[in-house]
Amino acid sequence: MAHLLIVEDDELLRDALVAQLAQAGHTVASAANGALAQVQLEATRFDGVILDLGLPVVDGMEVLRWIRRRLLALPVLILTARDGIDDRVQGLNAGADDYLTKPFNMAELEARLQALLRRSRLPAFGGSLALNERGGHRSLRVDPVQPLAWLGDEPLDLTQREWALLALLVANTGQVVSREDVLAAWQAQPGDSGGSGGAAGSNALEVYVHRLRRKLGDSGLNIRNVRGLGYLLE
Ligand code: CA
């Protein structure tokens, strides 16, 4: 369950949102204008924000930009009364994760919110590592979005699953990545039709780790199997 902030100046709607989401098991705080929202966001760590765009004192769009400057990863769902597409596009460009147009259905709001929170809980993905090697330096770079990776200037020939595994390991270097995290990342891949759960998934994971070790070759990187916990990139 999540700690949420509702920012909405319409008192009836605000109270309805607070009641609904509290009933769904969330801890819910609310603010009636943009300035009060900023005060709460500075004082408390939230897991997600539902933000009306048309707000008094400090406008919702301004609050959104302010959030993105400070709290890069905080999931924000915007609400807009105006059904002009401009608002939505502007909101998404300013860093909103999703939007709903008023009037909206409470069940849809909850579903969108759940999806947003689930995505934000996925482990970090991608990044780069500097490698010290005899006779020079190379880097391993893994694209966080597309299935691409490079060792120095050389592109690595990876399958979608090998890339997802490597992206997780690189983003979490020095920490153990659990088998469950890898399986969840695979299931989140477009076109991966599951079949990776349970014992079969664990066996498949061994095979992918083995292949990835081979493809990393003499880079000096090792994927260590930490018994009972998962994998660690060293
Ligand atoms: Ca409003």
mmCIF file of N, CA, C and O and ligand atoms in Angstrom, residues 7-10 13 32 52-56 79-82 102, ligand 1:
data_model
loop_
_atom_site.group_PDB
_atom_site.id
_atom_site.type_symbol
_atom_site.label_atom_id
_atom_site.label_comp_id
_atom_site.label_asym_id
_atom_site.label_seq_id
_atom_site.Cartn_x
_atom_site.Cartn_y
_atom_site.Cartn_z
ATOM 1 N N VAL A 7 -3.763 16.378 -4.740
ATOM 2 C CA VAL A 7 -3.758 17.833 -4.840
ATOM 3 C C VAL A 7 -4.934 18.233 -5.726
ATOM 4 O O VAL A 7 -4.922 17.994 -6.946
ATOM 5 N N GLU A 8 -5.960 18.815 -5.103
ATOM 6 C CA GLU A 8 -7.217 19.104 -5.814
ATOM 7 C C GLU A 8 -7.932 20.223 -5.067
ATOM 8 O O GLU A 8 -8.096 20.146 -3.854
ATOM 9 N N ASP A 9 -8.347 21.274 -5.789
ATOM 10 C CA ASP A 9 -9.010 22.400 -5.113
ATOM 11 C C ASP A 9 -10.515 22.200 -4.973
ATOM 12 O O ASP A 9 -11.147 22.856 -4.147
ATOM 13 N N ASP A 10 -11.088 21.300 -5.752
ATOM 14 C CA ASP A 10 -12.521 21.013 -5.627
ATOM 15 C C ASP A 10 -12.716 20.129 -4.397
ATOM 16 O O ASP A 10 -12.316 18.958 -4.379
ATOM 17 N N LEU A 13 -14.577 16.683 -4.697
ATOM 18 C CA LEU A 13 -13.777 15.675 -5.393
ATOM 19 C C LEU A 13 -12.590 15.235 -4.535
ATOM 20 O O LEU A 13 -12.256 14.052 -4.453
ATOM 21 N N ALA A 32 -5.139 21.571 -0.926
ATOM 22 C CA ALA A 32 -6.169 22.263 -1.694
ATOM 23 C C ALA A 32 -5.603 23.239 -2.728
ATOM 24 O O ALA A 32 -6.342 23.781 -3.538
ATOM 25 N N ASP A 52 -4.237 17.727 -9.733
ATOM 26 C CA ASP A 52 -5.141 18.482 -10.605
ATOM 27 C C ASP A 52 -4.305 19.574 -11.277
ATOM 28 O O ASP A 52 -3.423 20.157 -10.646
ATOM 29 N N LEU A 53 -4.558 19.834 -12.557
ATOM 30 C CA LEU A 53 -3.747 20.858 -13.237
ATOM 31 C C LEU A 53 -4.268 22.265 -12.960
ATOM 32 O O LEU A 53 -3.493 23.210 -12.839
ATOM 33 N N GLY A 54 -5.596 22.415 -12.867
ATOM 34 C CA GLY A 54 -6.160 23.747 -12.621
ATOM 35 C C GLY A 54 -6.247 24.024 -11.132
ATOM 36 O O GLY A 54 -7.192 23.615 -10.466
ATOM 37 N N LEU A 55 -5.225 24.678 -10.581
ATOM 38 C CA LEU A 55 -5.149 24.907 -9.128
ATOM 39 C C LEU A 55 -4.918 26.376 -8.829
ATOM 40 O O LEU A 55 -4.225 27.059 -9.579
ATOM 41 N N PRO A 56 -5.463 26.866 -7.696
ATOM 42 C CA PRO A 56 -5.173 28.243 -7.294
ATOM 43 C C PRO A 56 -3.784 28.370 -6.655
ATOM 44 O O PRO A 56 -3.180 27.367 -6.295
ATOM 45 N N LEU A 79 -4.748 15.178 -13.304
ATOM 46 C CA LEU A 79 -6.185 15.254 -13.586
ATOM 47 C C LEU A 79 -6.413 16.559 -14.330
ATOM 48 O O LEU A 79 -5.885 17.594 -13.943
ATOM 49 N N THR A 80 -7.178 16.490 -15.390
ATOM 50 C CA THR A 80 -7.486 17.731 -16.066
ATOM 51 C C THR A 80 -8.968 17.823 -16.393
ATOM 52 O O THR A 80 -9.576 16.861 -16.844
ATOM 53 N N ALA A 81 -9.557 18.990 -16.091
ATOM 54 C CA ALA A 81 -10.970 19.216 -16.374
ATOM 55 C C ALA A 81 -11.133 19.580 -17.840
ATOM 56 O O ALA A 81 -12.145 19.297 -18.452
ATOM 57 N N ARG A 82 -10.118 20.207 -18.379
ATOM 58 C CA ARG A 82 -10.193 20.653 -19.770
ATOM 59 C C ARG A 82 -9.939 19.440 -20.642
ATOM 60 O O ARG A 82 -8.995 18.704 -20.420
ATOM 61 N N LYS A 102 -11.315 14.693 -16.403
ATOM 62 C CA LYS A 102 -12.545 14.724 -15.599
ATOM 63 C C LYS A 102 -13.756 14.842 -16.517
ATOM 64 O O LYS A 102 -13.672 15.540 -17.525
HETATM 65 CA CA CA B 1 -9.240 22.465 -10.251
#
